[in-house]
Tab-separated table of C-alpha atoms and ligand atoms in Angstrom:
chain	number	residue	atom	x	y	z
A	3	UNK	CA	-11.535	20.779	-5.093
A	4	UNK	CA	-9.942	17.451	-5.205
A	5	UNK	CA	-11.334	14.799	-2.758
A	6	UNK	CA	-8.002	13.638	-1.757
A	7	UNK	CA	-6.094	16.847	-1.033
A	8	UNK	CA	-7.698	16.850	2.436
A	9	UNK	CA	-5.455	18.682	4.889
A	10	UNK	CA	-2.570	19.100	2.650
A	11	UNK	CA	-0.901	21.449	5.247
A	12	UNK	CA	0.952	18.440	6.712
A	13	UNK	CA	1.739	16.751	3.366
A	14	UNK	CA	4.962	18.735	3.172
A	15	UNK	CA	6.401	17.277	6.309
A	16	UNK	CA	9.030	14.506	5.846
A	17	UNK	CA	7.438	11.216	5.446
A	18	UNK	CA	10.522	9.470	6.341
A	19	UNK	CA	10.540	11.393	9.639
A	20	UNK	CA	7.063	9.912	10.149
A	21	UNK	CA	8.454	6.486	9.721
A	22	UNK	CA	11.484	7.302	12.087
A	23	UNK	CA	9.123	8.535	14.806
A	24	UNK	CA	7.128	5.200	14.876
A	25	UNK	CA	10.324	3.176	14.452
A	26	UNK	CA	11.868	4.898	17.401
A	27	UNK	CA	8.784	4.574	19.585
A	28	UNK	CA	8.521	0.877	18.890
A	29	UNK	CA	12.329	0.315	19.397
A	30	UNK	CA	12.104	1.957	22.733
A	31	UNK	CA	9.106	-0.062	23.891
A	32	UNK	CA	10.686	-3.355	22.767
A	33	UNK	CA	14.302	-2.554	23.846
A	34	UNK	CA	15.577	-3.118	20.287
A	35	UNK	CA	19.383	-3.036	20.278
A	36	UNK	CA	20.612	0.392	19.264
A	37	UNK	CA	22.744	-1.346	16.643
A	38	UNK	CA	19.899	-2.792	14.850
A	39	UNK	CA	17.946	0.572	15.144
A	40	UNK	CA	20.893	2.260	13.555
A	41	UNK	CA	20.887	-0.203	10.664
A	42	UNK	CA	17.150	0.236	10.025
A	43	UNK	CA	17.222	4.000	10.369
A	44	UNK	CA	19.354	4.184	7.094
A	45	UNK	CA	18.174	2.683	3.824
A	46	UNK	CA	20.655	0.221	2.201
A	47	UNK	CA	20.572	1.679	-1.273
A	48	UNK	CA	19.138	4.717	-3.053
A	49	UNK	CA	19.127	5.222	-6.734
A	50	UNK	CA	17.986	8.350	-8.609
A	51	UNK	CA	17.978	8.559	-12.437
A	52	UNK	CA	16.997	10.983	-15.083
A	53	UNK	CA	14.821	9.541	-17.798
A	54	UNK	CA	14.760	11.560	-21.073
A	55	UNK	CA	11.501	10.732	-23.015
A	56	UNK	CA	10.510	11.811	-26.525
A	57	UNK	CA	6.997	13.152	-25.993
A	58	UNK	CA	4.226	12.804	-28.592
A	59	UNK	CA	4.840	16.468	-29.652
A	60	UNK	CA	8.441	15.654	-30.471
A	61	UNK	CA	10.079	17.440	-27.545
A	62	UNK	CA	12.147	15.599	-25.086
A	63	UNK	CA	11.166	15.867	-21.427
A	64	UNK	CA	13.334	14.551	-18.580
A	65	UNK	CA	11.619	12.657	-15.727
A	66	UNK	CA	13.117	11.902	-12.330
A	67	UNK	CA	13.095	8.120	-11.413
A	68	UNK	CA	13.785	6.632	-8.082
A	69	UNK	CA	14.335	3.227	-6.376
A	70	UNK	CA	15.318	2.798	-2.712
A	71	UNK	CA	16.096	-0.484	-1.151
A	72	UNK	CA	15.509	-0.111	2.508
A	73	UNK	CA	16.569	-3.619	3.771
A	74	UNK	CA	17.307	-7.097	2.568
A	75	UNK	CA	17.731	-8.786	5.918
A	76	UNK	CA	14.882	-11.169	5.517
A	77	UNK	CA	15.204	-11.765	1.729
A	78	UNK	CA	15.255	-9.863	-1.546
A	79	UNK	CA	13.772	-6.403	-1.443
A	80	UNK	CA	10.044	-6.057	-2.471
A	81	UNK	CA	7.942	-3.081	-3.221
A	82	UNK	CA	5.982	-1.148	-5.763
A	83	UNK	CA	6.612	1.546	-8.190
A	84	UNK	CA	4.459	4.756	-8.181
A	85	UNK	CA	3.789	7.313	-10.901
A	86	UNK	CA	2.677	10.574	-9.190
A	87	UNK	CA	3.679	14.165	-9.255
A	88	UNK	CA	4.701	14.289	-5.610
A	89	UNK	CA	7.182	11.314	-5.849
A	90	UNK	CA	10.444	12.493	-4.199
A	91	UNK	CA	13.438	10.781	-2.526
A	92	UNK	CA	11.956	11.344	1.012
A	93	UNK	CA	8.633	9.751	0.079
A	94	UNK	CA	10.257	6.803	-1.715
A	95	UNK	CA	12.522	6.210	1.257
A	96	UNK	CA	9.582	6.237	3.718
A	97	UNK	CA	7.605	3.852	1.481
A	98	UNK	CA	10.646	1.547	1.151
A	99	UNK	CA	10.975	1.311	4.943
A	100	UNK	CA	7.200	0.569	5.255
A	101	UNK	CA	7.730	-2.272	2.778
A	102	UNK	CA	10.332	-3.829	4.988
A	103	UNK	CA	7.997	-3.730	8.016
A	104	UNK	CA	5.103	-4.861	5.924
A	105	UNK	CA	6.717	-7.866	4.461
A	106	UNK	CA	7.928	-8.871	8.036
A	107	UNK	CA	4.420	-8.379	9.467
A	108	UNK	CA	2.969	-10.584	6.798
A	109	UNK	CA	5.666	-13.271	7.377
A	110	UNK	CA	7.152	-12.918	3.815
A	111	UNK	CA	10.759	-13.802	2.979
A	112	UNK	CA	11.347	-10.336	1.742
A	113	UNK	CA	13.085	-7.073	2.605
A	114	UNK	CA	11.629	-3.729	1.507
A	115	UNK	CA	12.028	-1.370	-1.422
A	116	UNK	CA	9.954	1.258	-3.318
A	117	UNK	CA	10.325	3.066	-6.542
A	118	UNK	CA	8.678	5.934	-8.400
A	119	UNK	CA	8.780	8.376	-11.269
A	120	UNK	CA	7.782	11.872	-10.810
A	121	UNK	CA	5.120	12.281	-13.479
A	122	UNK	CA	1.357	12.918	-14.003
A	123	UNK	CA	0.229	9.638	-15.671
A	124	UNK	CA	-3.248	11.058	-16.310
A	125	UNK	CA	-1.759	13.713	-18.422
A	126	UNK	CA	0.299	11.409	-20.571
A	127	UNK	CA	-0.500	9.329	-23.543
A	128	UNK	CA	-0.243	5.454	-23.540
A	129	UNK	CA	2.801	5.683	-25.797
A	130	UNK	CA	4.485	8.210	-23.543
A	131	UNK	CA	3.859	5.990	-20.618
A	132	UNK	CA	5.202	2.932	-22.364
A	133	UNK	CA	8.437	4.752	-23.237
A	134	UNK	CA	8.748	6.130	-19.718
A	135	UNK	CA	8.238	2.656	-18.146
A	136	UNK	CA	10.685	0.977	-20.543
A	137	UNK	CA	13.341	3.714	-19.846
A	138	UNK	CA	12.918	3.266	-16.157
A	139	UNK	CA	13.266	-0.604	-16.504
A	140	UNK	CA	16.585	-0.057	-18.460
A	141	UNK	CA	17.956	2.320	-15.922
A	142	UNK	CA	17.076	-0.110	-13.029
A	143	UNK	CA	18.589	-3.291	-14.719
A	144	UNK	CA	21.296	-3.580	-12.084
A	145	UNK	CA	18.823	-2.942	-9.215
A	146	UNK	CA	15.940	-5.159	-10.074
A	147	UNK	CA	16.403	-9.041	-10.071
A	148	UNK	CA	14.248	-12.058	-9.325
A	149	UNK	CA	16.325	-12.752	-6.311
A	150	UNK	CA	17.412	-9.192	-5.734
A	151	UNK	CA	14.671	-6.657	-5.910
A	152	UNK	CA	11.214	-7.300	-7.186
A	153	UNK	CA	8.981	-4.334	-8.103
A	154	UNK	CA	5.155	-4.268	-8.391
A	155	UNK	CA	2.271	-1.743	-9.044
A	156	UNK	CA	1.555	1.122	-6.601
A	157	UNK	CA	-0.339	4.434	-7.057
A	158	UNK	CA	-0.619	5.356	-10.713
A	159	UNK	CA	0.656	1.897	-12.151
A	160	UNK	CA	-1.071	-1.276	-12.813
A	161	UNK	CA	-0.531	-4.606	-14.736
A	162	UNK	CA	0.075	-2.648	-17.925
A	163	UNK	CA	3.193	-0.901	-16.675
A	164	UNK	CA	4.491	-4.257	-15.125
A	165	UNK	CA	4.236	-6.024	-18.368
A	166	UNK	CA	6.216	-3.224	-20.224
A	167	UNK	CA	8.913	-3.262	-17.421
A	168	UNK	CA	9.100	-7.158	-17.454
A	169	UNK	CA	9.527	-7.053	-21.235
A	170	UNK	CA	12.156	-4.400	-21.091
A	171	UNK	CA	14.006	-6.108	-18.331
A	172	UNK	CA	13.839	-9.454	-20.164
A	173	UNK	CA	15.297	-7.876	-23.309
A	174	UNK	CA	18.216	-6.414	-21.355
A	175	UNK	CA	19.009	-9.760	-19.549
A	176	UNK	CA	18.165	-12.018	-22.447
A	177	UNK	CA	16.167	-14.194	-20.195
A	178	UNK	CA	12.483	-14.704	-19.483
A	179	UNK	CA	12.163	-14.144	-15.789
A	180	UNK	CA	8.519	-13.403	-15.061
A	181	UNK	CA	9.202	-13.353	-11.195
A	182	UNK	CA	11.368	-10.263	-11.441
A	183	UNK	CA	8.153	-8.229	-11.148
A	184	UNK	CA	4.721	-8.948	-9.722
A	185	UNK	CA	1.212	-7.600	-10.229
A	186	UNK	CA	1.519	-8.574	-13.870
A	187	UNK	CA	-1.519	-9.404	-16.136
A	188	UNK	CA	-2.461	-13.009	-15.871
A	189	UNK	CA	-1.514	-13.754	-19.498
A	190	UNK	CA	2.209	-12.860	-18.791
A	191	UNK	CA	2.564	-14.798	-15.439
A	192	UNK	CA	0.375	-12.822	-13.104
A	193	UNK	CA	-1.479	-14.492	-10.272
A	194	UNK	CA	-5.264	-14.865	-10.020
A	195	UNK	CA	-6.482	-12.834	-7.106
A	196	UNK	CA	-3.682	-10.227	-7.192
A	197	UNK	CA	-5.817	-7.366	-8.590
A	198	UNK	CA	-8.221	-7.501	-5.619
A	199	UNK	CA	-5.664	-8.640	-3.005
A	200	UNK	CA	-5.063	-5.247	-1.285
A	201	UNK	CA	-8.771	-4.688	-0.950
A	202	UNK	CA	-9.190	-8.314	0.230
A	203	UNK	CA	-6.555	-7.898	2.964
A	204	UNK	CA	-8.448	-4.735	4.044
A	205	UNK	CA	-11.695	-6.808	4.334
A	206	UNK	CA	-9.959	-9.639	6.219
A	207	UNK	CA	-8.416	-7.242	8.706
A	208	UNK	CA	-11.685	-5.341	9.097
A	209	UNK	CA	-13.495	-8.502	10.010
A	210	UNK	CA	-10.827	-9.659	12.377
A	211	UNK	CA	-10.898	-6.343	14.190
A	212	UNK	CA	-14.747	-6.262	14.368
A	213	UNK	CA	-14.604	-9.707	15.989
A	214	UNK	CA	-12.323	-8.456	18.680
A	215	UNK	CA	-14.588	-5.489	19.179
A	216	UNK	CA	-17.702	-7.815	19.376
A	217	UNK	CA	-19.426	-6.184	16.390
A	218	UNK	CA	-21.084	-8.095	13.714
A	219	UNK	CA	-20.359	-6.947	10.122
A	220	UNK	CA	-24.140	-6.838	9.310
A	221	UNK	CA	-24.619	-4.216	12.181
A	222	UNK	CA	-21.901	-1.829	11.083
A	223	UNK	CA	-21.467	0.903	8.441
A	224	UNK	CA	-18.299	1.956	6.581
A	225	UNK	CA	-16.857	4.847	4.630
A	226	UNK	CA	-14.168	4.124	2.112
A	227	UNK	CA	-11.948	6.898	0.773
A	228	UNK	CA	-10.437	6.028	-2.602
A	229	UNK	CA	-12.026	4.003	-5.263
A	230	UNK	CA	-9.082	2.774	-7.316
A	231	UNK	CA	-7.352	-0.586	-6.915
A	232	UNK	CA	-7.493	-0.624	-3.119
A	233	UNK	CA	-10.636	1.251	-2.287
A	234	UNK	CA	-13.042	-0.231	-4.926
A	235	UNK	CA	-12.221	-3.865	-4.110
A	236	UNK	CA	-12.327	-3.142	-0.306
A	237	UNK	CA	-15.804	-1.555	-0.622
A	238	UNK	CA	-16.966	-4.321	-2.875
A	239	UNK	CA	-15.725	-7.067	-0.443
A	240	UNK	CA	-16.848	-5.411	2.772
A	241	UNK	CA	-20.309	-4.968	1.215
A	242	UNK	CA	-20.326	-8.730	0.308
A	243	UNK	CA	-19.652	-9.443	3.984
A	244	UNK	CA	-22.865	-7.494	4.852
A	245	UNK	CA	-21.270	-4.229	5.955
A	246	UNK	CA	-23.426	-1.199	4.849
A	247	UNK	CA	-21.097	1.179	2.819
A	248	UNK	CA	-22.512	4.643	3.487
A	249	UNK	CA	-19.662	6.799	2.108
A	250	UNK	CA	-17.208	6.506	-1.007
A	251	UNK	CA	-14.978	9.033	-2.668
A	252	UNK	CA	-12.081	9.402	-5.154
A	253	UNK	CA	-10.106	12.347	-6.417
A	254	UNK	CA	-12.977	13.659	-8.378
A	255	UNK	CA	-15.925	13.461	-5.974
A	256	UNK	CA	-17.240	12.106	-2.643
A	257	UNK	CA	-20.606	10.651	-1.807
A	258	UNK	CA	-22.691	9.820	1.331
A	259	UNK	CA	-25.903	7.827	1.720
A	260	UNK	CA	-26.968	6.739	5.229
A	261	UNK	CA	-29.165	4.137	3.688
A	262	UNK	CA	-26.169	2.504	2.069
A	263	UNK	CA	-24.539	2.867	-1.389
A	264	UNK	CA	-24.948	0.060	-3.981
A	265	UNK	CA	-21.254	-0.618	-4.566
A	266	UNK	CA	-22.083	-2.828	-7.650
A	267	UNK	CA	-23.754	0.271	-9.206
A	268	UNK	CA	-20.846	2.486	-8.321
A	269	UNK	CA	-18.411	0.011	-9.809
A	270	UNK	CA	-20.492	-0.245	-12.954
A	271	UNK	CA	-20.568	3.510	-13.089
A	272	UNK	CA	-16.711	3.934	-12.766
A	273	UNK	CA	-16.261	1.236	-15.456
A	274	UNK	CA	-18.186	3.320	-17.945
A	275	UNK	CA	-17.022	6.734	-16.720
A	276	UNK	CA	-13.236	6.860	-17.197
A	277	UNK	CA	-12.686	5.034	-13.824
A	278	UNK	CA	-13.845	8.078	-11.824
A	279	UNK	CA	-16.847	8.701	-9.496
A	280	UNK	CA	-17.669	12.165	-10.632
A	281	UNK	CA	-21.340	12.287	-11.758
A	282	UNK	CA	-22.379	9.237	-9.810
A	283	UNK	CA	-25.988	9.532	-8.815
A	284	UNK	CA	-26.579	6.774	-6.257
A	285	UNK	CA	-25.698	8.978	-3.235
A	286	UNK	CA	-25.624	12.666	-2.204
A	287	UNK	CA	-22.371	14.413	-3.249
A	288	UNK	CA	-20.565	15.841	-0.310
A	289	UNK	CA	-17.404	17.949	0.201
A	290	UNK	CA	-14.170	16.029	0.155
A	291	UNK	CA	-13.207	17.076	3.722
A	292	UNK	CA	-16.535	15.761	5.046
A	293	UNK	CA	-15.969	12.129	3.885
A	294	UNK	CA	-13.409	11.100	6.520
A	295	UNK	CA	-15.323	12.700	9.402
A	296	UNK	CA	-18.786	11.587	8.344
A	297	UNK	CA	-20.935	9.214	10.496
A	298	UNK	CA	-19.836	5.514	10.277
A	299	UNK	CA	-18.327	2.798	12.210
A	300	UNK	CA	-15.446	1.747	10.091
A	301	UNK	CA	-13.289	4.207	8.091
A	302	UNK	CA	-11.087	2.908	5.285
A	303	UNK	CA	-8.679	5.637	4.057
A	304	UNK	CA	-7.704	3.694	0.870
A	305	UNK	CA	-6.027	6.456	-1.241
A	306	UNK	CA	-3.442	8.991	-0.251
A	307	UNK	CA	-0.992	9.629	2.587
A	308	UNK	CA	-1.335	12.259	5.283
A	309	UNK	CA	-5.098	12.574	5.145
A	310	UNK	CA	-5.767	12.020	8.897
A	311	UNK	CA	-4.017	14.728	10.644
A	312	UNK	CA	-4.257	16.961	13.846
A	313	UNK	CA	-6.729	19.083	12.030
A	314	UNK	CA	-9.400	16.401	11.491
A	315	UNK	CA	-8.577	13.457	13.875
A	316	UNK	CA	-10.620	14.717	16.738
A	317	UNK	CA	-13.639	14.893	14.417
A	318	UNK	CA	-13.540	11.339	13.172
A	319	UNK	CA	-16.562	9.364	14.176
A	320	UNK	CA	-15.490	5.831	13.303
A	321	UNK	CA	-14.679	3.308	15.988
A	322	UNK	CA	-12.375	1.512	13.656
A	323	UNK	CA	-9.886	2.790	11.084
A	324	UNK	CA	-8.440	0.208	8.516
A	325	UNK	CA	-5.562	1.831	6.679
A	326	UNK	CA	-5.856	0.680	2.993
A	327	UNK	CA	-3.400	3.463	1.893
A	328	UNK	CA	0.219	3.749	2.864
A	329	UNK	CA	0.785	6.417	5.595
A	330	UNK	CA	-2.813	7.892	5.630
A	331	UNK	CA	-2.383	9.119	9.403
A	332	UNK	CA	0.303	11.412	10.515
A	333	UNK	CA	2.213	10.597	13.705
A	334	UNK	CA	0.660	13.755	15.333
A	335	UNK	CA	-2.835	12.282	14.762
A	336	UNK	CA	-1.993	8.909	16.344
A	337	UNK	CA	-2.439	9.941	19.888
A	338	UNK	CA	-5.624	11.818	19.252
A	339	UNK	CA	-7.080	8.563	17.772
A	340	UNK	CA	-5.767	6.635	20.716
A	341	UNK	CA	-7.315	9.013	23.182
A	342	UNK	CA	-10.565	8.666	21.491
A	343	UNK	CA	-10.438	4.856	21.824
A	344	UNK	CA	-10.450	4.410	18.017
A	345	UNK	CA	-8.850	1.215	16.922
A	346	UNK	CA	-6.424	1.715	14.033
A	347	UNK	CA	-5.356	-1.299	11.972
A	348	UNK	CA	-2.148	0.250	10.547
A	349	UNK	CA	-1.126	0.277	6.925
A	350	UNK	CA	1.799	-2.181	7.351
A	351	UNK	CA	-0.949	-4.755	8.328
A	352	UNK	CA	-4.021	-3.499	6.765
A	353	UNK	CA	-2.738	-3.251	3.263
A	354	UNK	CA	-0.251	-6.044	3.297
A	355	UNK	CA	-2.712	-8.412	1.250
A	356	UNK	CA	-1.245	-6.884	-1.895
A	357	UNK	CA	2.410	-7.796	-1.300
A	358	UNK	CA	1.151	-11.191	0.159
A	359	UNK	CA	-0.394	-12.180	-3.160
A	360	UNK	CA	2.707	-10.615	-4.947
A	361	UNK	CA	4.728	-13.132	-2.976
A	362	UNK	CA	2.389	-15.929	-4.156
A	363	UNK	CA	2.782	-14.715	-7.714
A	364	UNK	CA	6.630	-14.813	-7.376
A	365	UNK	CA	6.460	-18.380	-5.918
A	366	UNK	CA	4.146	-19.533	-8.741
A	367	UNK	CA	6.535	-17.943	-11.279
A	368	UNK	CA	9.575	-19.711	-9.772
A	369	UNK	CA	7.706	-22.933	-9.813
A	370	UNK	CA	6.181	-22.447	-13.144
A	371	UNK	CA	3.005	-23.869	-11.690
A	372	UNK	CA	-0.183	-21.752	-11.345
A	373	UNK	CA	-2.934	-21.902	-8.577
A	374	UNK	CA	-6.616	-21.387	-8.645
A	375	UNK	CA	-8.125	-18.138	-7.430
A	376	UNK	CA	-9.691	-20.099	-4.451
A	377	UNK	CA	-6.234	-21.463	-3.447
A	378	UNK	CA	-4.777	-17.876	-3.636
A	379	UNK	CA	-7.645	-16.512	-1.607
A	380	UNK	CA	-7.516	-19.138	1.078
A	381	UNK	CA	-3.835	-18.874	1.573
A	382	UNK	CA	-4.110	-15.049	1.638
A	383	UNK	CA	-6.758	-15.067	4.169
A	384	UNK	CA	-4.898	-17.466	6.528
A	385	UNK	CA	-1.658	-15.441	6.339
A	386	UNK	CA	-3.585	-12.174	7.154
A	387	UNK	CA	-5.436	-13.729	10.015
A	388	UNK	CA	-2.195	-15.036	11.517
A	389	UNK	CA	-0.645	-11.623	10.979
A	390	UNK	CA	-3.502	-9.807	12.572
A	391	UNK	CA	-3.565	-12.180	15.687
A	392	UNK	CA	0.169	-11.724	16.186
A	393	UNK	CA	-0.099	-7.944	16.298
A	394	UNK	CA	-3.328	-7.976	18.395
A	395	UNK	CA	-1.412	-10.059	20.984
A	396	UNK	CA	1.434	-7.624	20.903
A	397	UNK	CA	-0.953	-4.812	21.842
A	398	UNK	CA	-1.604	-6.608	25.063
A	399	UNK	CA	2.019	-7.639	25.716
A	400	UNK	CA	3.446	-4.229	25.124
A	401	UNK	CA	0.246	-2.249	26.106
A	402	UNK	CA	0.267	-0.135	23.048
A	403	UNK	CA	-1.600	0.727	19.864
A	404	UNK	CA	-1.870	-1.625	16.939
A	405	UNK	CA	0.455	0.516	14.917
A	406	UNK	CA	3.305	0.383	17.399
A	407	UNK	CA	2.533	-3.293	18.025
A	408	UNK	CA	2.780	-3.915	14.273
A	409	UNK	CA	6.222	-2.262	14.229
A	410	UNK	CA	7.370	-4.258	17.301
A	411	UNK	CA	6.158	-7.515	15.527
A	412	UNK	CA	8.095	-6.546	12.353
A	413	UNK	CA	11.172	-5.507	14.225
A	414	UNK	CA	11.336	-8.825	16.186
A	415	UNK	CA	11.658	-10.570	12.865
A	416	UNK	CA	13.957	-8.117	11.221
A	417	UNK	CA	16.293	-7.943	14.224
A	418	UNK	CA	17.035	-11.650	13.869
A	419	UNK	CA	17.923	-11.158	10.290
A	420	UNK	CA	20.223	-8.270	10.931
A	421	UNK	CA	21.894	-10.079	13.944
A	422	UNK	CA	22.251	-13.353	12.133
A	423	UNK	CA	23.597	-11.904	8.806
A	424	UNK	CA	25.832	-9.496	10.817
A	425	UNK	CA	27.928	-6.620	9.516
A	426	UNK	CA	31.345	-6.106	8.016
B	762	LIG	N1	2.582	-1.428	-3.699
B	762	LIG	C1	1.937	-2.259	-2.993
B	762	LIG	C2	2.242	-1.990	-1.521
B	762	LIG	O1	2.478	-0.816	-1.171
B	762	LIG	C3	2.207	-3.628	-3.345
B	762	LIG	C4	3.748	-3.998	-3.165
B	762	LIG	C5	4.100	-5.459	-3.842
B	762	LIG	O2	3.215	-6.124	-4.147
B	762	LIG	O3	5.316	-5.654	-3.922
B	762	LIG	O4	2.175	-2.863	-0.584
């Protein structure tokens, strides 16, 4: 069984409804004007395209591609592109709205967007993926733009796809405009520190929360679900801060070791093992469903959405959850976690490190001047700490969870943009 198909019963619910449930709750608590709420309940622009691709066997397959711009009230829209089989208009819409809130929380001059292609990248050849990425870039030529809508990697994509999309976009426009997309490889205008940024943001948020909880990193254990771009860097950076990582897992296998897992050994293992954990011998293999509910102080769901649900929330043993993934907790699970006194650093704050360094990449591209990795990391950590503090303070002001406080913090900023820019 796949490690990350935990509690799929709820994965069929509308993700955008999950966004609206939190948006409405926050709006009520902060007295957001109904006009502004109404604007934000409706994405600005939704594009769906059909992408006919010649597969390696000579046959043409038609893929569905999406891009949704949720808002541009604080600046051009920003957000990743995911390649996955469950991509659909509802999911992209939800992820686009989360990007609006995430960028506002992190104090970035951006609105939010998200894109995706319904495909199984693991089952496709490099050539097929390249043709698909280029076709997608062509079809989105009027959506993307360095000051309009700026994509980036997400699930199932990486710097490789970003370079193809950049190249295709540049060909169409006849200009070299590296800032039209972020998360690029360094050689074509990427930023140092971008690869590890989402994991780094998870680490900074974890340390900030532990401090508020009066816990020392060296005294706590953590379980990290997901060992891709987010989870592997998060596990490595948390371990570097002295946190004992007792559980890890990806879509192929999950592992637990109460004495701690050697994360460097796990990273070396996946590097030589087709990027998956299956076959790792540094810990006991456990069932996928057990990972999230196993004994630990800090839980990092760093892979898929809808994994913490009403079915398992009451069994979670962690005191702190730091959401590396987008939407890992269903709205129905939130009150269960709150009642148990579990602090949950929500996705729109916890994983905003990625888009924060994307912003730095865009700034560097525009300036044509590149920073050292230390400069990137220092600026990133500071931005994350400020964002964490603002939300923590709003939990007290509004007597609410960190999730709703994060929405309130975002809405306070976006409200100004909506009001100042006005309507027709
Ligand atoms: N896909 C990432 C996210 O969900 C990064 C987005 C970006 O860098 O624009 O935050």
